[in-house]
Amino acid sequence: MMNQPINSPQFFLTAPSDCPYLEGQSERKVFTHLVGEKARDLNDLLTQGGFRRSQNIAYRPACETCRACISVRILASEFEITRSMRRNRAANRDLVSTEYHAEPSSEQYRLFRRYLDSRHKSGGMADMSIGDYAMMVEDSHVDSRIIEYRLRNEGDGVQEQPTGELAAVALTDRMGDGLSMVYSFFNPELSERSLGTYMILDHIARAQALGLPHVYLGYWVKGSRKMEYKTRFLPQEHLMMQGWQRYEP
Protein backbone atom coordinates (compact mmCIF):
# COMPACT_ATOMS: atom_id res chain seq x y z
CA MET A 1 0.00 0.00 0.00
CA MET A 2 1.40 3.42 -0.96
CA ASN A 3 1.72 6.12 1.69
CA GLN A 4 0.25 9.47 0.67
CA PRO A 5 2.53 12.50 1.32
CA ILE A 6 1.28 14.53 4.26
CA ASN A 7 0.91 17.70 2.12
CA SER A 8 -1.10 15.98 -0.63
CA PRO A 9 -4.82 16.67 -0.30
CA GLN A 10 -7.29 13.81 -0.13
CA PHE A 11 -10.45 14.16 -2.20
CA PHE A 12 -13.87 12.75 -1.35
CA LEU A 13 -17.18 12.40 -3.21
CA THR A 14 -20.59 13.26 -1.79
CA ALA A 15 -23.69 11.15 -2.25
CA PRO A 16 -26.22 12.32 -4.89
CA SER A 17 -28.76 14.97 -3.83
CA ASP A 18 -31.35 17.15 -5.57
CA CYS A 19 -29.85 19.93 -7.70
CA PRO A 20 -30.74 23.39 -6.30
CA TYR A 21 -30.56 25.00 -9.76
CA LEU A 22 -32.05 22.65 -12.34
CA GLU A 23 -35.29 20.78 -11.68
CA GLY A 24 -35.10 17.05 -12.12
CA GLN A 25 -31.30 16.92 -11.90
CA SER A 26 -29.19 15.50 -9.09
CA GLU A 27 -25.80 16.77 -7.98
CA ARG A 28 -22.62 15.34 -6.51
CA LYS A 29 -19.54 17.21 -5.32
CA VAL A 30 -15.89 16.34 -4.99
CA PHE A 31 -14.28 18.03 -2.00
CA THR A 32 -11.14 18.32 0.10
CA HIS A 33 -10.10 20.07 3.30
CA LEU A 34 -8.27 23.42 3.34
CA VAL A 35 -6.23 23.26 6.53
CA GLY A 36 -2.68 23.87 7.67
CA GLU A 37 0.12 25.99 6.32
CA LYS A 38 -0.50 24.98 2.70
CA ALA A 39 -4.17 26.01 2.76
CA ARG A 40 -3.68 29.37 1.00
CA ASP A 41 -1.64 27.94 -1.85
CA LEU A 42 -4.04 25.03 -2.23
CA ASN A 43 -7.04 27.37 -2.25
CA ASP A 44 -5.43 29.43 -5.01
CA LEU A 45 -4.70 26.34 -7.08
CA LEU A 46 -8.12 24.77 -6.61
CA THR A 47 -10.03 28.01 -7.25
CA GLN A 48 -8.15 28.37 -10.53
CA GLY A 49 -9.29 24.80 -11.25
CA GLY A 50 -12.97 25.54 -10.66
CA PHE A 51 -13.37 24.84 -6.95
CA ARG A 52 -15.26 26.98 -4.46
CA ARG A 53 -14.58 27.42 -0.75
CA SER A 54 -17.06 26.89 2.10
CA GLN A 55 -15.43 27.22 5.54
CA ASN A 56 -12.41 24.89 5.44
CA ILE A 57 -13.76 22.84 2.52
CA ALA A 58 -12.99 23.29 -1.19
CA TYR A 59 -15.53 21.67 -3.50
CA ARG A 60 -16.63 21.50 -7.11
CA PRO A 61 -19.49 19.76 -8.95
CA ALA A 62 -18.88 16.16 -10.00
CA CYS A 63 -22.28 15.32 -11.46
CA GLU A 64 -22.52 12.15 -13.53
CA THR A 65 -24.94 13.32 -16.23
CA CYS A 66 -24.70 17.14 -16.19
CA ARG A 67 -22.01 19.74 -16.83
CA ALA A 68 -24.18 22.84 -16.47
CA CYS A 69 -22.18 24.45 -13.63
CA ILE A 70 -19.44 26.59 -15.16
CA SER A 71 -16.85 28.54 -13.17
CA VAL A 72 -16.80 32.26 -14.01
CA ARG A 73 -14.16 34.91 -13.43
CA ILE A 74 -14.23 38.57 -14.49
CA LEU A 75 -11.16 40.03 -16.20
CA ALA A 76 -10.89 42.99 -13.83
CA SER A 77 -8.18 44.89 -15.69
CA GLU A 78 -10.23 44.83 -18.92
CA PHE A 79 -13.65 45.34 -17.36
CA GLU A 80 -16.01 47.56 -19.34
CA ILE A 81 -18.70 49.20 -17.25
CA THR A 82 -22.12 49.57 -18.88
CA ARG A 83 -24.47 52.52 -18.67
CA SER A 84 -26.81 50.68 -16.30
CA MET A 85 -23.89 49.79 -14.06
CA ARG A 86 -22.86 53.45 -13.93
CA ARG A 87 -26.40 54.27 -12.81
CA ASN A 88 -26.16 51.57 -10.16
CA ARG A 89 -22.90 53.00 -8.85
CA ALA A 90 -24.36 56.50 -8.78
CA ALA A 91 -27.49 55.32 -6.96
CA ASN A 92 -25.31 53.78 -4.25
CA ARG A 93 -22.83 56.63 -3.84
CA ASP A 94 -24.14 57.12 -0.30
CA LEU A 95 -22.73 53.73 0.74
CA VAL A 96 -19.49 53.40 2.69
CA SER A 97 -17.57 50.13 2.28
CA THR A 98 -15.10 48.97 4.92
CA GLU A 99 -12.91 45.86 4.84
CA TYR A 100 -12.19 43.88 8.00
CA HIS A 101 -10.55 40.61 8.94
CA ALA A 102 -13.10 37.80 8.76
CA GLU A 103 -14.86 38.30 12.08
CA PRO A 104 -18.62 37.82 12.48
CA SER A 105 -20.97 40.09 14.40
CA SER A 106 -24.54 39.82 15.67
CA GLU A 107 -25.45 42.76 13.42
CA GLN A 108 -24.21 40.86 10.38
CA TYR A 109 -26.15 37.79 11.43
CA ARG A 110 -29.40 39.75 11.80
CA LEU A 111 -29.00 41.03 8.24
CA PHE A 112 -28.03 37.54 7.04
CA ARG A 113 -31.18 36.15 8.67
CA ARG A 114 -33.40 38.77 7.00
CA TYR A 115 -31.81 38.01 3.65
CA LEU A 116 -32.34 34.25 3.97
CA ASP A 117 -35.91 34.60 5.20
CA SER A 118 -36.73 36.83 2.23
CA ARG A 119 -34.74 35.24 -0.60
CA HIS A 120 -33.85 31.65 0.36
CA LYS A 121 -36.48 30.49 2.82
CA SER A 122 -36.36 26.88 1.62
CA GLY A 123 -32.66 26.76 0.75
CA GLY A 124 -29.93 24.68 2.33
CA MET A 125 -28.83 27.57 4.56
CA ALA A 126 -32.30 28.44 5.86
CA ASP A 127 -31.78 26.91 9.30
CA MET A 128 -28.37 28.44 10.02
CA SER A 129 -27.97 29.66 13.60
CA ILE A 130 -25.73 32.48 14.76
CA GLY A 131 -23.15 29.83 15.61
CA ASP A 132 -23.36 28.42 12.08
CA TYR A 133 -22.92 31.91 10.66
CA ALA A 134 -19.88 32.51 12.87
CA MET A 135 -18.33 29.28 11.59
CA MET A 136 -19.03 30.28 7.98
CA VAL A 137 -17.03 33.47 8.51
CA GLU A 138 -14.32 32.37 10.94
CA ASP A 139 -13.58 28.78 9.91
CA SER A 140 -10.99 29.68 7.31
CA HIS A 141 -7.29 28.89 6.93
CA VAL A 142 -6.94 31.26 3.96
CA ASP A 143 -6.83 35.07 3.60
CA SER A 144 -10.51 35.85 4.16
CA ARG A 145 -12.07 39.28 4.63
CA ILE A 146 -15.46 40.72 5.54
CA ILE A 147 -16.55 43.82 3.63
CA GLU A 148 -19.40 45.79 5.16
CA TYR A 149 -21.47 48.28 3.17
CA ARG A 150 -23.22 50.91 5.28
CA LEU A 151 -25.45 53.87 4.53
CA ARG A 152 -23.37 56.98 5.07
CA ASN A 153 -23.94 58.86 8.32
CA GLU A 154 -22.89 62.40 9.07
CA GLY A 155 -19.40 62.17 10.52
CA ASP A 156 -18.36 59.06 8.58
CA GLY A 157 -14.79 59.58 7.44
CA VAL A 158 -13.96 61.43 10.63
CA GLN A 159 -14.78 58.54 12.96
CA GLU A 160 -12.62 55.45 12.94
CA GLN A 161 -15.49 53.21 11.74
CA PRO A 162 -18.68 54.12 9.86
CA THR A 163 -21.82 53.98 11.98
CA GLY A 164 -24.64 53.98 9.42
CA GLU A 165 -27.16 51.22 8.85
CA LEU A 166 -25.65 47.97 7.58
CA ALA A 167 -26.96 47.44 4.04
CA ALA A 168 -24.86 44.57 2.69
CA VAL A 169 -21.98 42.23 3.54
CA ALA A 170 -19.51 40.24 1.43
CA LEU A 171 -17.27 37.39 2.59
CA THR A 172 -14.28 37.45 0.26
CA ASP A 173 -11.00 35.56 -0.18
CA ARG A 174 -7.91 37.42 -1.34
CA MET A 175 -5.82 35.15 -3.56
CA GLY A 176 -2.65 35.48 -5.57
CA ASP A 177 -4.50 36.17 -8.82
CA GLY A 178 -7.73 37.79 -7.68
CA LEU A 179 -10.61 38.14 -5.29
CA SER A 180 -13.08 35.30 -4.79
CA MET A 181 -16.58 36.28 -3.66
CA VAL A 182 -17.42 33.43 -1.29
CA TYR A 183 -20.82 34.69 -0.14
CA SER A 184 -22.71 37.98 -0.06
CA PHE A 185 -26.05 39.16 1.29
CA PHE A 186 -27.98 42.39 1.65
CA ASN A 187 -31.04 44.07 3.11
CA PRO A 188 -33.96 42.76 1.00
CA GLU A 189 -35.89 45.97 1.68
CA LEU A 190 -33.28 47.83 -0.39
CA SER A 191 -33.84 45.71 -3.49
CA GLU A 192 -34.23 48.79 -5.70
CA ARG A 193 -30.53 49.52 -5.14
CA SER A 194 -29.43 46.22 -6.80
CA LEU A 195 -26.84 45.74 -4.08
CA GLY A 196 -25.67 42.42 -5.51
CA THR A 197 -24.53 44.24 -8.66
CA TYR A 198 -23.00 47.03 -6.61
CA MET A 199 -20.91 44.61 -4.53
CA ILE A 200 -19.51 42.98 -7.68
CA LEU A 201 -18.62 46.41 -9.09
CA ASP A 202 -16.91 47.26 -5.81
CA HIS A 203 -14.90 44.01 -5.92
CA ILE A 204 -13.80 44.76 -9.48
CA ALA A 205 -12.58 48.18 -8.32
CA ARG A 206 -10.79 46.58 -5.36
CA ALA A 207 -9.09 44.01 -7.60
CA GLN A 208 -7.98 46.79 -9.96
CA ALA A 209 -6.56 48.82 -7.05
CA LEU A 210 -4.63 45.75 -5.82
CA GLY A 211 -3.34 44.93 -9.31
CA LEU A 212 -5.17 41.57 -9.28
CA PRO A 213 -6.42 40.32 -12.66
CA HIS A 214 -9.56 38.40 -11.66
CA VAL A 215 -12.76 38.47 -9.64
CA TYR A 216 -14.13 34.94 -9.17
CA LEU A 217 -17.95 34.75 -9.08
CA GLY A 218 -18.44 31.03 -8.54
CA TYR A 219 -20.68 29.02 -10.84
CA TRP A 220 -22.91 30.12 -13.68
CA VAL A 221 -25.66 27.70 -14.67
CA LYS A 222 -27.12 28.22 -18.11
CA GLY A 223 -30.89 28.04 -17.85
CA SER A 224 -31.01 29.11 -14.21
CA ARG A 225 -32.63 32.57 -13.90
CA LYS A 226 -30.99 33.22 -10.53
CA MET A 227 -27.56 32.93 -12.21
CA GLU A 228 -28.19 35.12 -15.25
CA TYR A 229 -26.69 38.26 -13.68
CA LYS A 230 -23.18 36.79 -13.64
CA THR A 231 -22.73 36.99 -17.41
CA ARG A 232 -23.36 40.77 -17.48
CA PHE A 233 -19.86 41.59 -16.19
CA LEU A 234 -17.65 41.58 -19.26
CA PRO A 235 -15.14 40.58 -20.36
CA GLN A 236 -15.04 37.33 -18.42
CA GLU A 237 -13.69 33.82 -18.75
CA HIS A 238 -15.45 30.47 -18.27
CA LEU A 239 -13.62 27.29 -17.26
CA MET A 240 -14.19 24.75 -20.01
CA MET A 241 -12.64 21.38 -20.84
CA GLN A 242 -9.80 23.18 -22.62
CA GLY A 243 -9.15 25.54 -19.69
CA TRP A 244 -10.22 29.13 -19.12
CA GLN A 245 -11.90 30.47 -22.27
CA ARG A 246 -13.04 33.99 -23.02
CA TYR A 247 -16.86 34.09 -22.92
CA GLU A 248 -18.62 35.35 -26.01
CA PRO A 249 -22.30 36.24 -25.24
Coordinates of N, CA, C and O in Angstrom, one line a residue, residues 16-107:
P16 N -25.3 11.5 -4.1 CA -26.2 12.3 -4.9 C -27.3 13.0 -4.1 O -27.8 12.5 -3.1
S17 N -27.7 14.2 -4.5 CA -28.8 15.0 -3.8 C -29.4 15.8 -4.9 O -28.9 16.0 -6.0
D18 N -30.6 16.4 -4.6 CA -31.3 17.2 -5.6 C -30.6 18.4 -5.9 O -30.0 19.1 -5.1
C19 N -30.5 18.7 -7.2 CA -29.9 19.9 -7.7 C -30.7 21.2 -7.3 O -31.9 21.2 -7.5
P20 N -30.0 22.2 -6.7 CA -30.7 23.4 -6.3 C -31.0 24.3 -7.5 O -31.7 25.3 -7.3
Y21 N -30.5 24.1 -8.6 CA -30.6 25.0 -9.8 C -31.4 24.5 -10.9 O -32.2 25.3 -11.5
L22 N -31.3 23.2 -11.2 CA -32.1 22.7 -12.3 C -33.0 21.5 -11.9 O -32.6 20.5 -11.3
E23 N -34.3 21.7 -12.1 CA -35.3 20.8 -11.7 C -35.1 19.4 -12.4 O -34.8 19.4 -13.6
G24 N -35.2 18.4 -11.6 CA -35.1 17.0 -12.1 C -33.7 16.5 -12.2 O -33.5 15.4 -12.5
Q25 N -32.7 17.3 -11.9 CA -31.3 16.9 -11.9 C -30.8 16.6 -10.5 O -31.4 17.1 -9.5
S26 N -29.8 15.8 -10.4 CA -29.2 15.5 -9.1 C -27.7 16.0 -9.2 O -27.2 16.1 -10.3
E27 N -27.2 16.3 -8.0 CA -25.8 16.8 -8.0 C -24.9 15.9 -7.1 O -25.4 15.3 -6.1
R28 N -23.6 15.9 -7.4 CA -22.6 15.3 -6.5 C -21.5 16.3 -6.5 O -21.3 17.1 -7.5
K29 N -20.7 16.3 -5.4 CA -19.5 17.2 -5.3 C -18.3 16.4 -4.9 O -18.4 15.4 -4.2
V30 N -17.2 16.8 -5.5 CA -15.9 16.3 -5.0 C -15.3 17.4 -4.1 O -15.5 18.6 -4.4
F31 N -14.7 17.0 -2.9 CA -14.3 18.0 -2.0 C -13.0 17.6 -1.3 O -12.7 16.4 -1.2
T32 N -12.3 18.6 -0.7 CA -11.1 18.3 0.1 C -11.1 19.4 1.2 O -11.8 20.4 1.2
H33 N -10.2 19.1 2.2 CA -10.1 20.1 3.3 C -9.0 21.1 3.0 O -7.9 20.8 2.5
L34 N -9.3 22.3 3.4 CA -8.3 23.4 3.3 C -7.8 23.7 4.8 O -8.4 24.6 5.4
V35 N -6.8 23.1 5.2 CA -6.2 23.3 6.5 C -4.7 23.3 6.5 O -4.1 22.8 5.5
G36 N -4.1 23.9 7.5 CA -2.7 23.9 7.7 C -2.0 25.0 6.9 O -2.6 25.8 6.3
E37 N -0.7 24.9 6.9 CA 0.1 26.0 6.3 C 0.0 26.1 4.8 O 0.4 27.1 4.2
K38 N -0.4 25.0 4.2 CA -0.5 25.0 2.7 C -1.9 25.4 2.2 O -2.2 25.4 1.0
A39 N -2.8 25.8 3.1 CA -4.2 26.0 2.8 C -4.3 27.1 1.7 O -5.1 27.0 0.8
R40 N -3.6 28.2 1.9 CA -3.7 29.4 1.0 C -3.3 29.0 -0.4 O -4.0 29.3 -1.4
D41 N -2.1 28.3 -0.5 CA -1.6 27.9 -1.9 C -2.6 26.9 -2.5 O -2.9 27.0 -3.7
L42 N -3.1 26.0 -1.7 CA -4.0 25.0 -2.2 C -5.3 25.7 -2.7 O -5.9 25.3 -3.7
N43 N -5.8 26.7 -1.9 CA -7.0 27.4 -2.2 C -6.9 28.1 -3.6 O -7.8 28.1 -4.4
D44 N -5.7 28.8 -3.7 CA -5.4 29.4 -5.0 C -5.5 28.4 -6.2 O -6.1 28.7 -7.2
L45 N -4.8 27.3 -6.0 CA -4.7 26.3 -7.1 C -6.1 25.7 -7.4 O -6.4 25.6 -8.6
L46 N -6.8 25.4 -6.4 CA -8.1 24.8 -6.6 C -9.1 25.8 -7.2 O -10.0 25.4 -8.0
T47 N -9.1 27.0 -6.7 CA -10.0 28.0 -7.3 C -9.8 28.2 -8.7 O -10.7 28.3 -9.5
Q48 N -8.5 28.3 -9.1 CA -8.2 28.4 -10.5 C -8.6 27.1 -11.3 O -8.8 27.2 -12.5
G49 N -8.8 26.0 -10.6 CA -9.3 24.8 -11.3 C -10.8 24.6 -11.1 O -11.3 23.5 -11.4
G50 N -11.5 25.6 -10.7 CA -13.0 25.5 -10.7 C -13.6 25.2 -9.3 O -14.8 24.9 -9.3
F51 N -12.8 25.1 -8.3 CA -13.4 24.8 -7.0 C -13.9 26.1 -6.3 O -13.5 27.2 -6.6
R52 N -14.8 25.9 -5.3 CA -15.3 27.0 -4.5 C -14.9 26.6 -3.0 O -14.8 25.5 -2.7
R53 N -14.9 27.7 -2.2 CA -14.6 27.4 -0.8 C -15.8 27.6 0.1 O -16.6 28.6 -0.1
S54 N -16.0 26.7 1.1 CA -17.1 26.9 2.1 C -16.4 26.5 3.4 O -16.1 25.3 3.6
Q55 N -16.2 27.5 4.3 CA -15.4 27.2 5.5 C -14.1 26.6 5.2 O -13.3 27.2 4.4
N56 N -13.7 25.5 5.7 CA -12.4 24.9 5.4 C -12.5 23.8 4.4 O -11.7 22.9 4.4
I57 N -13.5 23.8 3.6 CA -13.8 22.8 2.5 C -13.7 23.5 1.1 O -14.2 24.6 0.9
A58 N -13.0 22.9 0.2 CA -13.0 23.3 -1.2 C -13.8 22.2 -2.0 O -13.5 21.0 -1.8
Y59 N -14.7 22.6 -2.8 CA -15.5 21.7 -3.5 C -15.8 22.1 -4.9 O -15.7 23.3 -5.3
R60 N -16.2 21.2 -5.8 CA -16.6 21.5 -7.1 C -17.6 20.4 -7.6 O -17.6 19.3 -7.1
P61 N -18.5 20.8 -8.5 CA -19.5 19.8 -8.9 C -18.8 18.6 -9.6 O -17.8 18.7 -10.3
A62 N -19.4 17.4 -9.4 CA -18.9 16.2 -10.0 C -20.1 15.3 -10.4 O -20.2 14.1 -10.1
C63 N -21.0 16.0 -11.1 CA -22.3 15.3 -11.5 C -22.1 14.3 -12.6 O -21.3 14.6 -13.5
E64 N -22.8 13.2 -12.6 CA -22.5 12.2 -13.5 C -23.1 12.4 -14.9 O -22.6 12.0 -15.9
T65 N -24.2 13.2 -15.0 CA -24.9 13.3 -16.2 C -25.1 14.8 -16.6 O -25.8 15.1 -17.6
C66 N -24.5 15.7 -15.9 CA -24.7 17.1 -16.2 C -23.4 17.9 -16.0 O -22.6 17.6 -15.1
R67 N -23.2 18.9 -16.9 CA -22.0 19.7 -16.8 C -22.4 21.2 -16.9 O -21.8 22.0 -17.5
A68 N -23.6 21.5 -16.3 CA -24.2 22.8 -16.5 C -23.5 23.9 -15.6 O -23.5 25.1 -16.0
C69 N -22.9 23.5 -14.5 CA -22.2 24.5 -13.6 C -20.8 24.8 -14.2 O -20.0 24.0 -14.4
I70 N -20.7 26.1 -14.5 CA -19.4 26.6 -15.2 C -18.8 27.7 -14.3 O -19.5 28.7 -13.9
S71 N -17.6 27.5 -14.0 CA -16.9 28.5 -13.2 C -16.7 29.8 -14.0 O -16.3 29.7 -15.2
V72 N -16.9 31.0 -13.3 CA -16.8 32.3 -14.0 C -15.8 33.2 -13.3 O -15.8 33.2 -12.0
R73 N -15.0 33.9 -14.0 CA -14.2 34.9 -13.4 C -14.1 36.1 -14.4 O -14.0 36.0 -15.6
I74 N -14.3 37.3 -13.8 CA -14.2 38.6 -14.5 C -12.8 39.0 -14.7 O -11.9 38.8 -13.8
L75 N -12.5 39.5 -15.9 CA -11.2 40.0 -16.2 C -11.2 41.5 -15.7 O -11.5 42.4 -16.5
A76 N -10.7 41.7 -14.5 CA -10.9 43.0 -13.8 C -10.2 44.1 -14.6 O -10.7 45.2 -14.7
S77 N -9.0 43.8 -15.1 CA -8.2 44.9 -15.7 C -8.8 45.3 -17.0 O -8.5 46.4 -17.5
E78 N -9.6 44.5 -17.6 CA -10.2 44.8 -18.9 C -11.7 45.2 -18.8 O -12.4 45.4 -19.8
F79 N -12.2 45.2 -17.6 CA -13.6 45.3 -17.4 C -14.2 46.6 -18.0 O -13.6 47.7 -17.9
E80 N -15.4 46.4 -18.7 CA -16.0 47.6 -19.3 C -17.4 47.8 -18.7 O -18.3 47.0 -18.8
I81 N -17.5 48.9 -18.0 CA -18.7 49.2 -17.3 C -19.8 49.7 -18.2 O -19.5 50.4 -19.2
T82 N -21.0 49.2 -18.0 CA -22.1 49.6 -18.9 C -22.8 50.8 -18.3 O -22.6 51.2 -17.2
R83 N -23.7 51.4 -19.1 CA -24.5 52.5 -18.7 C -25.3 52.2 -17.4 O -25.4 53.0 -16.5
S84 N -26.0 51.0 -17.4 CA -26.8 50.7 -16.3 C -26.0 50.5 -15.0 O -26.4 50.8 -13.9
M85 N -24.8 50.0 -15.2 CA -23.9 49.8 -14.1 C -23.4 51.1 -13.5 O -23.3 51.3 -12.3
R86 N -23.2 52.1 -14.4 CA -22.9 53.5 -13.9 C -24.0 54.0 -13.1 O -23.8 54.7 -12.1
R87 N -25.2 53.8 -13.6 CA -26.4 54.3 -12.8 C -26.5 53.6 -11.4 O -26.8 54.2 -10.4
N88 N -26.2 52.3 -11.4 CA -26.2 51.6 -10.2 C -25.1 52.2 -9.2 O -25.4 52.4 -8.0
R89 N -24.0 52.4 -9.7 CA -22.9 53.0 -8.8 C -23.3 54.4 -8.3 O -23.0 54.7 -7.2
A90 N -23.9 55.2 -9.2 CA -24.4 56.5 -8.8 C -25.5 56.4 -7.7 O -25.5 57.2 -6.8
A91 N -26.4 55.5 -7.9 CA -27.5 55.3 -7.0 C -27.0 54.9 -5.6 O -27.7 55.1 -4.6
N92 N -25.8 54.3 -5.5 CA -25.3 53.8 -4.3 C -24.1 54.6 -3.8 O -23.3 54.1 -2.9
R93 N -24.0 55.8 -4.2 CA -22.8 56.6 -3.8 C -22.9 57.0 -2.4 O -21.9 57.5 -1.8
D94 N -24.0 56.8 -1.7 CA -24.1 57.1 -0.3 C -23.7 55.9 0.6 O -23.9 56.0 1.8
L95 N -23.2 54.9 0.0 CA -22.7 53.7 0.7 C -21.2 53.9 1.1 O -20.5 54.4 0.3
V96 N -20.9 53.4 2.3 CA -19.5 53.4 2.7 C -19.1 51.9 2.8 O -19.7 51.2 3.6
S97 N -18.0 51.5 2.2 CA -17.6 50.1 2.3 C -16.3 50.1 3.1 O -15.4 50.9 2.9
T98 N -16.2 49.1 4.0 CA -15.1 49.0 4.9 C -14.7 47.5 5.0 O -15.6 46.6 5.2
E99 N -13.4 47.2 4.8 CA -12.9 45.9 4.8 C -12.3 45.5 6.2 O -11.6 46.3 6.8
Y100 N -12.7 44.3 6.7 CA -12.2 43.9 8.0 C -11.6 42.5 7.9 O -11.9 41.8 6.9
H101 N -10.9 42.0 8.9 CA -10.5 40.6 8.9 C -11.9 39.8 9.1 O -12.8 40.4 9.6
A102 N -11.9 38.6 8.8 CA -13.1 37.8 8.8 C -13.6 37.5 10.2 O -13.2 36.5 10.8
E103 N -14.3 38.5 10.7 CA -14.9 38.3 12.1 C -16.4 38.6 12.0 O -16.8 39.6 11.5
P104 N -17.2 37.7 12.5 CA -18.6 37.8 12.5 C -19.1 38.8 13.6 O -18.4 39.0 14.5
S105 N -20.3 39.3 13.4 CA -21.0 40.1 14.4 C -22.5 39.7 14.4 O -23.0 39.2 13.5
S106 N -23.1 40.1 15.6 CA -24.5 39.8 15.7 C -25.3 40.7 14.7 O -26.4 40.3 14.2
E107 N -24.8 41.9 14.4 CA -25.4 42.8 13.4 C -25.4 42.1 12.0 O -26.4 42.2 11.3

